[in-house]
Each structure stands twice: as C-alpha cells, then as structure tokens.
mmCIF file of C-alpha atoms and ligand atoms in Angstrom:
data_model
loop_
_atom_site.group_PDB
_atom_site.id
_atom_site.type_symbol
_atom_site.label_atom_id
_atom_site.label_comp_id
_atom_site.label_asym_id
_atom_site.label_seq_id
_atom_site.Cartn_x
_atom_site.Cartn_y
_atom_site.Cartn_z
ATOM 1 C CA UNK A 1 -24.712 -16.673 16.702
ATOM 2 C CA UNK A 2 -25.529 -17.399 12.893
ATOM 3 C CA UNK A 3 -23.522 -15.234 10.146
ATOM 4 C CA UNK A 4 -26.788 -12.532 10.001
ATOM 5 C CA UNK A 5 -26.884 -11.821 13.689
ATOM 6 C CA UNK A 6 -23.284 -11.753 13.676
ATOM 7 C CA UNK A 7 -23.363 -8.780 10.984
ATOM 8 C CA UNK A 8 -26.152 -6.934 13.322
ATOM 9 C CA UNK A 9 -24.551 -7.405 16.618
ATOM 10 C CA UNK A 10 -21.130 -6.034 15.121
ATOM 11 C CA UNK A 11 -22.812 -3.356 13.023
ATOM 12 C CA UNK A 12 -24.681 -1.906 16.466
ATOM 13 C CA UNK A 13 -20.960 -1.524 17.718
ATOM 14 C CA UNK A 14 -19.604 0.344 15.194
ATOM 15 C CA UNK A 15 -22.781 2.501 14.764
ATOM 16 C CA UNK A 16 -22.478 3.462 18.530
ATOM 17 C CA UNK A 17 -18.872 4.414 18.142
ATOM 18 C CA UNK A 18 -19.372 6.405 15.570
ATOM 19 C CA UNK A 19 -18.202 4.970 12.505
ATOM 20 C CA UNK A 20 -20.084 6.550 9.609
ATOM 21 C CA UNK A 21 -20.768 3.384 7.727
ATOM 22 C CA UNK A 22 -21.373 0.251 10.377
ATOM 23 C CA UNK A 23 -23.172 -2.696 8.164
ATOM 24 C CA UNK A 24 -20.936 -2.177 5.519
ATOM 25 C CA UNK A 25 -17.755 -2.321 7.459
ATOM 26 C CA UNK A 26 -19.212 -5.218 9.263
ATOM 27 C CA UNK A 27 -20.292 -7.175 6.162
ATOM 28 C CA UNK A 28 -16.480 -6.391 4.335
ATOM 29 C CA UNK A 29 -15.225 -7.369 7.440
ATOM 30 C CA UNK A 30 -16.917 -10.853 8.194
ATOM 31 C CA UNK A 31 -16.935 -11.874 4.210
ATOM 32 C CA UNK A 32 -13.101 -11.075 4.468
ATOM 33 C CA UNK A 33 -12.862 -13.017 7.511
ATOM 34 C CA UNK A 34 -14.169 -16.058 6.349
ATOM 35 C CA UNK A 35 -12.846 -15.342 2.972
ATOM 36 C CA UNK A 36 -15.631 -15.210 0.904
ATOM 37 C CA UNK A 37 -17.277 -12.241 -1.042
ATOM 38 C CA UNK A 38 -20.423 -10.757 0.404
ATOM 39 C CA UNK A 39 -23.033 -12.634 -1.489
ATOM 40 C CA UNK A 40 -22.018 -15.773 0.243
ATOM 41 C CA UNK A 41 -22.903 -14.075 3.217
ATOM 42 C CA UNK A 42 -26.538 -13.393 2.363
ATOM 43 C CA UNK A 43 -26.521 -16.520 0.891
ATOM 44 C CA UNK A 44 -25.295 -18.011 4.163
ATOM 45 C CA UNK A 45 -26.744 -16.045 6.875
ATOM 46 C CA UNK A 46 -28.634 -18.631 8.963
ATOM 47 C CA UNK A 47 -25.108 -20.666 9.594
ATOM 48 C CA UNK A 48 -23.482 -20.042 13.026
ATOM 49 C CA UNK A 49 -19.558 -19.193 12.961
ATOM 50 C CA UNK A 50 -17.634 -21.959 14.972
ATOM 51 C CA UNK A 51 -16.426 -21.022 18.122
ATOM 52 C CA UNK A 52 -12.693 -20.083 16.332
ATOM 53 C CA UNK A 53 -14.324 -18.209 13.812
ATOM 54 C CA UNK A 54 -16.465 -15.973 16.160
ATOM 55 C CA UNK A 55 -13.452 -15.256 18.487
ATOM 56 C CA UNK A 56 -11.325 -14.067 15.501
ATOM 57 C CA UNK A 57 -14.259 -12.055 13.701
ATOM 58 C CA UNK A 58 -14.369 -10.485 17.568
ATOM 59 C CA UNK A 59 -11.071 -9.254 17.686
ATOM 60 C CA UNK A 60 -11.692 -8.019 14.320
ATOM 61 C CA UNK A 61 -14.385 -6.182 15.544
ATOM 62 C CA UNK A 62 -12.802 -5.117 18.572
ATOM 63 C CA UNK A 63 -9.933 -3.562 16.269
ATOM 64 C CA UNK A 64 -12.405 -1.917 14.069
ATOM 65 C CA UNK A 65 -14.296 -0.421 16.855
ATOM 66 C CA UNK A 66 -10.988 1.310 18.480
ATOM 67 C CA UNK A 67 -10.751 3.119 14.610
ATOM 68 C CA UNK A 68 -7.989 0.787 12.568
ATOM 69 C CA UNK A 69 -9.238 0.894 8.805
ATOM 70 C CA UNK A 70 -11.375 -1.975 7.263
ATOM 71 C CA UNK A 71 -8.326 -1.962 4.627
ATOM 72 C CA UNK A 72 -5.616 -2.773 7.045
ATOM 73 C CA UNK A 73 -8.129 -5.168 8.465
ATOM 74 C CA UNK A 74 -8.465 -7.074 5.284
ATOM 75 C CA UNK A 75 -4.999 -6.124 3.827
ATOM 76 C CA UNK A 76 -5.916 -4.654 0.696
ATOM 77 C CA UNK A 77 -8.088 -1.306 -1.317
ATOM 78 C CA UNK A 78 -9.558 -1.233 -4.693
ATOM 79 C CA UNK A 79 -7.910 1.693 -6.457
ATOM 80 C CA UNK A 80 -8.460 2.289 -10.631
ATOM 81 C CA UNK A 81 -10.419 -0.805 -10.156
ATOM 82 C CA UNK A 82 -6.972 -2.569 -9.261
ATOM 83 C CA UNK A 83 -6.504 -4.520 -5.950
ATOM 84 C CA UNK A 84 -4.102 -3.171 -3.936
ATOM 85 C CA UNK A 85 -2.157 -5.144 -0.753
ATOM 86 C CA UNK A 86 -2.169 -2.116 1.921
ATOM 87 C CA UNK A 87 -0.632 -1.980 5.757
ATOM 88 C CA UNK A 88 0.021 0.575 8.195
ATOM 89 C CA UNK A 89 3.599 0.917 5.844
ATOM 90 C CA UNK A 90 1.430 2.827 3.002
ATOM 91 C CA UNK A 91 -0.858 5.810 3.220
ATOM 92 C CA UNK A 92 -4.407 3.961 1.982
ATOM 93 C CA UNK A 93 -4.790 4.712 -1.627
ATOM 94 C CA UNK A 94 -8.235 6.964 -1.746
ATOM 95 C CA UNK A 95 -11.059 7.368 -4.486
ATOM 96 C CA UNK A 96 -10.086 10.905 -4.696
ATOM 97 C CA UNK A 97 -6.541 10.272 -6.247
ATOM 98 C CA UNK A 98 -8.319 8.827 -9.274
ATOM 99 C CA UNK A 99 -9.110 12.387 -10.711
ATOM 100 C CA UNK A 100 -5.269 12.772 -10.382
ATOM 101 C CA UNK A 101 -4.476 9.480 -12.435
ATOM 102 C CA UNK A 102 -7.895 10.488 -14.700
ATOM 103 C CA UNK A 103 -5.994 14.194 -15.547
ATOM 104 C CA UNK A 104 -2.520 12.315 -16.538
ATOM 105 C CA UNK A 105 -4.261 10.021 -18.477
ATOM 106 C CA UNK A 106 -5.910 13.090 -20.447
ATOM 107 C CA UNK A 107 -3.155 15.612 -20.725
ATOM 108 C CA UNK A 108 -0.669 13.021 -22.643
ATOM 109 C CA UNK A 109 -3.234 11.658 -24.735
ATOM 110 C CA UNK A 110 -4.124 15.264 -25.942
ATOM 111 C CA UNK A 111 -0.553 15.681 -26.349
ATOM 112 C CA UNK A 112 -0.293 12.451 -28.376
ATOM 113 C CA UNK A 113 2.356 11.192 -26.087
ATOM 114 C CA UNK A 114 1.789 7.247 -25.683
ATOM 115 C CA UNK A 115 4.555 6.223 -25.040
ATOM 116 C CA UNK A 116 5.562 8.769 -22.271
ATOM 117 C CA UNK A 117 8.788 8.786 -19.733
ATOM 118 C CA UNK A 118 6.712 9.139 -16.136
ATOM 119 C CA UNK A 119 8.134 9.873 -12.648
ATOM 120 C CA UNK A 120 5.496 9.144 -9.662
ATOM 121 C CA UNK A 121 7.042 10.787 -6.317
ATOM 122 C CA UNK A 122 6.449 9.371 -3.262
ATOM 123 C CA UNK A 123 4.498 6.876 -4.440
ATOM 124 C CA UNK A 124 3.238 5.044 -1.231
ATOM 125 C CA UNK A 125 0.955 1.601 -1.759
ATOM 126 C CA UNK A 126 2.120 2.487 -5.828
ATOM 127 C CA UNK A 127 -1.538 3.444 -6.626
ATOM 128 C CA UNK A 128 -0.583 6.325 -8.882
ATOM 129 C CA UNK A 129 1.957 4.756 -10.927
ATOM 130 C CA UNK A 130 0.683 1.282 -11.195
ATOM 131 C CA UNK A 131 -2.641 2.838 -12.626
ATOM 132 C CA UNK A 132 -0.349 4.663 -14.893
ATOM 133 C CA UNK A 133 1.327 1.527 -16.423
ATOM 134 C CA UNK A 134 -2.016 -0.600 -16.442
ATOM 135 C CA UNK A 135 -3.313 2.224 -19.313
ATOM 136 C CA UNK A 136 -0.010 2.793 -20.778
ATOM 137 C CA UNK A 137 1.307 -0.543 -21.430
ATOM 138 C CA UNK A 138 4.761 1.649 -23.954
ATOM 139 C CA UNK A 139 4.871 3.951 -20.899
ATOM 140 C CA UNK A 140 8.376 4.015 -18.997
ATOM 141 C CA UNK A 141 7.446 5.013 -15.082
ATOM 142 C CA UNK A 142 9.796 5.342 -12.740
ATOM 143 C CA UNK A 143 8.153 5.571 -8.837
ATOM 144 C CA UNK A 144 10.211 6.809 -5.372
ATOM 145 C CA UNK A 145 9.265 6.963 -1.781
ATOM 146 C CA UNK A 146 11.674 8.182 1.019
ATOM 147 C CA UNK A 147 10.074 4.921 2.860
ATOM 148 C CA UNK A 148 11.544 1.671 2.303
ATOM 149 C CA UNK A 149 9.387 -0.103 3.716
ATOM 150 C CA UNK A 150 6.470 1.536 1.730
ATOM 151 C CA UNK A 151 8.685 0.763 -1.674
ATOM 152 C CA UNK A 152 8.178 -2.621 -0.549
ATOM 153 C CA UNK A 153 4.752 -2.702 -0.321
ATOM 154 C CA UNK A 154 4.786 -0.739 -4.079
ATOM 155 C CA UNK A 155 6.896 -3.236 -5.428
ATOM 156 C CA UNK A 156 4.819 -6.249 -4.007
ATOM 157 C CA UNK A 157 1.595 -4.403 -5.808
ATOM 158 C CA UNK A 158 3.271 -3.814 -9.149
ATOM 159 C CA UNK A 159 3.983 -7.050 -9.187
ATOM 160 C CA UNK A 160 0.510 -8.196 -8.135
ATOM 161 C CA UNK A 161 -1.194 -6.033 -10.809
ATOM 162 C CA UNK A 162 1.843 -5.700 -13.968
ATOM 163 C CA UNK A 163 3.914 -7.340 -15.837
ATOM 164 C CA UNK A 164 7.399 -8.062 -14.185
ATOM 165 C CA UNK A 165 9.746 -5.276 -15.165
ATOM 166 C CA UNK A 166 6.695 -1.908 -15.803
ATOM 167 C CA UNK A 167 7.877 0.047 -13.040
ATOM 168 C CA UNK A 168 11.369 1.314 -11.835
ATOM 169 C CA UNK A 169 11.349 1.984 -7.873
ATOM 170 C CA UNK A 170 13.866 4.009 -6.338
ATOM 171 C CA UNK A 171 14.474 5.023 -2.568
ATOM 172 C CA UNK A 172 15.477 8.422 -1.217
ATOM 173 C CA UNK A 173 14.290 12.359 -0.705
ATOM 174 C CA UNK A 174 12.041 13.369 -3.275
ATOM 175 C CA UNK A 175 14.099 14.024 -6.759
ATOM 176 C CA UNK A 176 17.559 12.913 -5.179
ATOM 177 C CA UNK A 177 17.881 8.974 -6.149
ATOM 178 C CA UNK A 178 15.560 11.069 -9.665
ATOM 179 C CA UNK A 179 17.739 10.940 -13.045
ATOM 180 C CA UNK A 180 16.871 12.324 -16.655
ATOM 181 C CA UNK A 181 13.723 13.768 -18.160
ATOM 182 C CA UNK A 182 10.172 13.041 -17.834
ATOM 183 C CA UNK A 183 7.027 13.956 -20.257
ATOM 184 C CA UNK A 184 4.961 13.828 -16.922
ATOM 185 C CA UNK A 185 5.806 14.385 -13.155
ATOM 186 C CA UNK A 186 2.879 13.535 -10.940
ATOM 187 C CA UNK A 187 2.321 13.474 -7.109
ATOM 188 C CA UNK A 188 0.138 13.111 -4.100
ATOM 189 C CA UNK A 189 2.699 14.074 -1.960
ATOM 190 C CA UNK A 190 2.066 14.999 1.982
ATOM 191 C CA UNK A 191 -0.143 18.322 2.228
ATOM 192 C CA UNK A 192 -1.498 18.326 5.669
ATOM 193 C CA UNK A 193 -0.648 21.531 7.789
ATOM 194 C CA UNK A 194 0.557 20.510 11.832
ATOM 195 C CA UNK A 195 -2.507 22.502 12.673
ATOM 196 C CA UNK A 196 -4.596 20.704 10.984
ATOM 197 C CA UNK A 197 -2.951 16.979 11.846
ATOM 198 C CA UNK A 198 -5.185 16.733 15.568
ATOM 199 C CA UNK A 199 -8.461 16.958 13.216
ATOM 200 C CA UNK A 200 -8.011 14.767 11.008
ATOM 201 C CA UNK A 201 -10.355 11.624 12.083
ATOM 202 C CA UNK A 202 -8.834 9.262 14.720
ATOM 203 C CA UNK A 203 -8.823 6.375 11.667
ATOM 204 C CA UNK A 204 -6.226 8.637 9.874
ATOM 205 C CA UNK A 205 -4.045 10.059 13.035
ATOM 206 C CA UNK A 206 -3.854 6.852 15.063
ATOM 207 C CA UNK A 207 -3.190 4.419 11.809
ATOM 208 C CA UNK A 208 -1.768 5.874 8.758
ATOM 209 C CA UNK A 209 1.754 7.180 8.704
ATOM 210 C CA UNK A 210 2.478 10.299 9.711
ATOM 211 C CA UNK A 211 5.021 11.212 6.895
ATOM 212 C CA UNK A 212 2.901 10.639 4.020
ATOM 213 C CA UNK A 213 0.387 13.648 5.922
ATOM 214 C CA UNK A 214 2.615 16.318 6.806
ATOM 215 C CA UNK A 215 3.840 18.922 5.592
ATOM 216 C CA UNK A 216 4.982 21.028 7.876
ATOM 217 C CA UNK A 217 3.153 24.892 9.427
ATOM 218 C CA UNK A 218 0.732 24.972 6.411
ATOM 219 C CA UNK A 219 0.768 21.968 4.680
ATOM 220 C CA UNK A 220 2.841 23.656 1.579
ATOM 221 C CA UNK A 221 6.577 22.618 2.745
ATOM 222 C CA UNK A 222 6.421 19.477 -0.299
ATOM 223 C CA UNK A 223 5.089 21.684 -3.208
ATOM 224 C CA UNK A 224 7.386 24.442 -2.178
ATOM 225 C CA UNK A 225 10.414 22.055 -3.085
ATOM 226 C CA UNK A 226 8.454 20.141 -6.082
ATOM 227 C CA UNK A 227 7.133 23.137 -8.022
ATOM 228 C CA UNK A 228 10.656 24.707 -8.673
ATOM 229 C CA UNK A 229 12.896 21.662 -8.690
ATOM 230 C CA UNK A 230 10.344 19.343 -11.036
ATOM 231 C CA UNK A 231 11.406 21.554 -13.904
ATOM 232 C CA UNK A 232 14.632 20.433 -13.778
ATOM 233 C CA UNK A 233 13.563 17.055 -14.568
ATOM 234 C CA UNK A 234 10.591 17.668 -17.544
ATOM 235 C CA UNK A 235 11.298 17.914 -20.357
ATOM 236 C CA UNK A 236 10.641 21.176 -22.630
ATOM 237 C CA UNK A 237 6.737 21.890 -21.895
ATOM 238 C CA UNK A 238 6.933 18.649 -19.999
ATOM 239 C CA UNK A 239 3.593 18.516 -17.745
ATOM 240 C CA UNK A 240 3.610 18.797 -13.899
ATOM 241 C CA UNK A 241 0.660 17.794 -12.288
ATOM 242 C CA UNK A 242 -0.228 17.208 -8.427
ATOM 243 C CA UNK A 243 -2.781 16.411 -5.528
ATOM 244 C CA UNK A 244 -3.634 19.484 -3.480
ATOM 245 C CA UNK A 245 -5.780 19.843 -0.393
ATOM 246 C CA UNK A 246 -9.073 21.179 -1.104
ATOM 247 C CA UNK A 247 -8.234 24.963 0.421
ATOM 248 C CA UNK A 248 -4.369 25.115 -1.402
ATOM 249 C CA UNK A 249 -5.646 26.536 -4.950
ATOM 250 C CA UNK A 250 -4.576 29.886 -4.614
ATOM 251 C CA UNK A 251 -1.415 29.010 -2.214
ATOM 252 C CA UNK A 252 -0.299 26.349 -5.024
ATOM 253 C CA UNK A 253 -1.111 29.105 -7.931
ATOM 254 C CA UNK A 254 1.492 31.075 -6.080
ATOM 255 C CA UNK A 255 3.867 28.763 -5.935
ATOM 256 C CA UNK A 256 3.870 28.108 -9.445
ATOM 257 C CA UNK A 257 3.590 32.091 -10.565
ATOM 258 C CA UNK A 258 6.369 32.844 -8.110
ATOM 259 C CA UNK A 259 8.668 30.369 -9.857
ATOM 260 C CA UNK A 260 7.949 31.567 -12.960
ATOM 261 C CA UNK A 261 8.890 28.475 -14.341
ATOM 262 C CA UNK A 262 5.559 27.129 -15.753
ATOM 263 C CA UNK A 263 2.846 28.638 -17.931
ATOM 264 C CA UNK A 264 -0.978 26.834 -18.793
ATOM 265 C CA UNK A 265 -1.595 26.454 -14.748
ATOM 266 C CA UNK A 266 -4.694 24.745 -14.308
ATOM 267 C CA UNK A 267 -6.603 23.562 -11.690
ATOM 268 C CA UNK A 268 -9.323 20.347 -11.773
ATOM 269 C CA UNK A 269 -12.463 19.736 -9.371
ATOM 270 C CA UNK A 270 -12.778 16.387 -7.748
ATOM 271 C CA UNK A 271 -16.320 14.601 -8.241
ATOM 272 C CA UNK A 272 -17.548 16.292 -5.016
ATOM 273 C CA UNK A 273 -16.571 19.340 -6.744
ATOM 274 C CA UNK A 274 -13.708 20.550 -4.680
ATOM 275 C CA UNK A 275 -9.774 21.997 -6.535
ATOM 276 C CA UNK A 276 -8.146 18.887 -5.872
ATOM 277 C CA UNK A 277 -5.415 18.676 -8.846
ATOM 278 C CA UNK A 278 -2.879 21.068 -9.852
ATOM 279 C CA UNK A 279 -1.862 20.723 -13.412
ATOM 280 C CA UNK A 280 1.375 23.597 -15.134
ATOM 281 C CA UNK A 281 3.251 22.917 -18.124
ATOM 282 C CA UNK A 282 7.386 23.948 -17.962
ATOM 283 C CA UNK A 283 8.034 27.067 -20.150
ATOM 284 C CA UNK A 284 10.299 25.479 -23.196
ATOM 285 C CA UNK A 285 13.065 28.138 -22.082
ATOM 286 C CA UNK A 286 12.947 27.335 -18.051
ATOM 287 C CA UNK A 287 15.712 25.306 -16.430
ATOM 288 C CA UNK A 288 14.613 24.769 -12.927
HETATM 289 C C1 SAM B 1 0.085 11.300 0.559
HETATM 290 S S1 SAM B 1 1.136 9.874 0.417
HETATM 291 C C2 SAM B 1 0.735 9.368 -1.237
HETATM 292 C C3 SAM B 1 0.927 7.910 -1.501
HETATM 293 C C4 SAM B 1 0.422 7.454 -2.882
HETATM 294 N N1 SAM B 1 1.112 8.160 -3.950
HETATM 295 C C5 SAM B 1 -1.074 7.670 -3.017
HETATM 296 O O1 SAM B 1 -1.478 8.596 -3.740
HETATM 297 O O2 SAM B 1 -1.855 6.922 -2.408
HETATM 298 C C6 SAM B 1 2.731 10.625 0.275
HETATM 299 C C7 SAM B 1 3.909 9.688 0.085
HETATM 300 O O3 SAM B 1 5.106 10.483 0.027
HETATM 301 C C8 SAM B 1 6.136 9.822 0.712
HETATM 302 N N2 SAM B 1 7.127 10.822 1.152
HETATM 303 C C9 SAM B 1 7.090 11.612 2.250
HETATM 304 N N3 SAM B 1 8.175 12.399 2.291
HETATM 305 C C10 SAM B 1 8.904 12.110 1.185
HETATM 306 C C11 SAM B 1 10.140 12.603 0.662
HETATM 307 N N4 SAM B 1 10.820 13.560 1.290
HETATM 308 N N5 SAM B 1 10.611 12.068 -0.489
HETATM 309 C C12 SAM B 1 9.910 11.091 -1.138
HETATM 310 N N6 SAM B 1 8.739 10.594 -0.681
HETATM 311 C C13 SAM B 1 8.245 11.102 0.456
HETATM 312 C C14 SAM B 1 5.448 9.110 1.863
HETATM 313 O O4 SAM B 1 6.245 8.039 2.338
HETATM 314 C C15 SAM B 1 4.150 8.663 1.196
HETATM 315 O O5 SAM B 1 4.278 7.379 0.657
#
C-alpha cells in the first residue's frame, strides 16, 4: 500500500473504534513512524512503505486502536510550545495546564517579581516548571514528584528544553523533601474522585498512571493537605495557585476560607470557559 492509502486504511480503524480524531492520529502516527513531519507525507503519498515499514506502522496501529495515546506512541507532547519526551512514567502534559502556567506568569509580573523563588509540586513530565524557567530565565524553581521514575523523565526534559542547572528536582511526599520560602507555589496535582476514575476514557484509565489521577472519595484529598500546609512555605502574601477539576470551585473556595490562611481567592476560566485555576494570596500574618 502507498503512504496515502496507508493513512485511509488506518484512519477507517480508528474511526470505527471510536477514537474522536482518526486521520489525524493516523497522519502523527505514520509521519512519526517514518520520522518525518506531515508535509512529507502529502508530499510523498503515492510511495508504498517497505514491507518492514508497513509491519511496524501496523503494530502501531494495532496499539493505537486498543486506546494507548498517540504521545506515548511517538514519545513526546508539545506543551508552552516546548517539546516534551513523555511515557507511561508521566501523566501527558495537557493544553489545559497552560492557563495554569499563563496565570503564574501574570500574577508575578503584576507583582513586579522577576526574579521569583518557585516551587512546582508534583511536577510529572516537568511541563509546569520547565515553562516557568523558559519565561523567567532570573527565576529560581525548584520541582518534586513522589515518583522517581517520573523525576526522571522531568529531569531528561529540563534538560532537553533549559539550560543545565534552571531547575532543582527533589523526590518525596508533597512538601517533605520542600525547604525555605517561595514567591509562588503552583500545582496540578491529582484531583480525580474514585467515583469518577471508571469514566474517565479508556486512553486515560488503561495508560496514564494512576497516582497522578487520584485523589481519593472526592477528588479533594491533595488540596486538603496543599491549601493549609503551602503557607508554611510562601512567603508573606506569597501567591498559591493550582489546577482544579472543572466542578471543585466552590469545594476548593472552602478549603481555602476554612483555613483562613489566605485572602484575594480567585478563580480563572479555561479557554472552553470552565473554573479550572485556583489562585489565594497568604495573609502577611498567617503561618501555616
Ligand atoms: C496531575 S499530575 C501533574 C503532572 C504535571 N505537573 C502536569 O501538569 O502535567 C500529578 C503529579 O503529582 C504526582 N504526585 C502524586 N502524589 C504525590 C505526592 N504525594 N507528592 C508529590 N507528588 C505527587 C504524580 O506523580 C504526578 O506526577
């Protein structure tokens, strides 16, 4: 089969299992194949795959069809227009984390903080905090995961995307391996509820890990601990700002009220117009 019939034969599979965006996934998936970019594929589509190369691309196809993500497939994401190396280690970094990194970005510069002491917890593929130091070339960011193996990935990407030396990665349980004070505390920590975990799509449930996703009977159990704890490690009106799932608004502005450890608690829409960042300043007087 030439490179064009290849694309429709493998897109007809994925359409009739479902997957919401077939051509797509089988045009990223052939051009990464073959290692070349898309275009070359157009450009190319009358030439027939050798025999190796159309028994590989059907495995790949094979894979896709039973749900595995095009970017463990091809081994990396686009994030904050960075290339990122992903694998089932690392929760895939998604679109909708941008608004997160977007809202840091903001807040300091408002604040005129530019060169600004930043702590990214559990920091996954190291999306959040490599974005971070790629606009804030004076920033100091420090990044942990409870995963070692998903530091490892991090550490591979900050070194794919940053100078050697940006980005201090530390292992252990949320603010335990965490020392000193920090302008900033952001985090897409786990917010899924175990209710919810069987509805997520089979892509997520069968691929990603499970402990960057839950978060215990409703989803809360991370920003229960974060919210009250993170003000022990701002600094005086020090910002706290995190991910939430798009129905935790008023759970999260709880959380923060009951702490009574923050004022200026904000919340900010993602593009499809859904709360999807928390924002709270730490009241000058609170100690966490
Ligand atoms: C939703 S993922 C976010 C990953 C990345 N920051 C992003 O936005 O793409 C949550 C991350 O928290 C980490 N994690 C889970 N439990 C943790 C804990 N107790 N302490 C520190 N990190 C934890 C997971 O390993 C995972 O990398």
């Amino acid at each position: 089969m030439t490179i064009g019939q290849q694309i429709e034969s493998a897109a007809e599979v994925f359409l009739s299992s479902g997957l919401t965006t077939p051509r797509l996934d089988a045009e990223v998936l052939l051009a990464s194949y073959l290692k070349k970019d898309r275009i070359w594929l157009f450009v190319h589509s009358d030439r027939d795959l050798s025999v190796p190369e159309a028994e590989g691309f059907r495995r790949w196809v094979a894979r896709r069809q039973e749900g595995e993500p095009v970017a463990y497939l091809v081994g990396h994401k686009e994030f904050w227009s960075l290339d990122f190396a992903v694998d089932p280690r690392v929760l895939i970094p998604r679109p909708d984390t941008e608004v997160l990194v977007e809202e840091v970005l903001k807040t300091l510069a408002l604040q005129g903080i530019f060169s600004p002491d930043i702590l990214d917890l559990g920091t996954g593929s190291g999306a959040i905090a490599i974005a971070l130091a790629s606009e804030l070339p004076e920033a100091r960011i420090t990044a942990t995961d409870l995963s070692r193996e998903a530091l490892a990935v991090a550490a591979g990407n900050a070194k794919r995307n940053l100078p050697a030396g940006r980005i201090e990665f530390l292992q252990g349980n949320l603010f335990d391996p965490v020392k000193g004070l920090f302008d900033a505390i952001v985090s897409n920590p786990p917010y899924i509820a175990a209710g919810e975990y069987s509805q997520l799509s089979r892509e997520v449930r069968n691929f990603e890990p499970r402990e960057a996703l839950l978060a215990g009977e409703d989803g809360l159990d991370f920003y229960a601990i974060i919210i009250p704890q993170a003000a022990s490690f701002l600094k005086p009106e020090g910002w706290l700002l995190l991910e939430i799932g798009h129905d935790q608004k008023k759970l999260v502005e709880g959380l923060f009220s009951q702490s009574g450890l923050y004022r200026d608690v904000t919340f900010r829409k993602d593009y499809a117009g859904r709360w999807r960042v928390a924002k709270a300043r730490r009241k000058e007087e609170a100690c966490g």
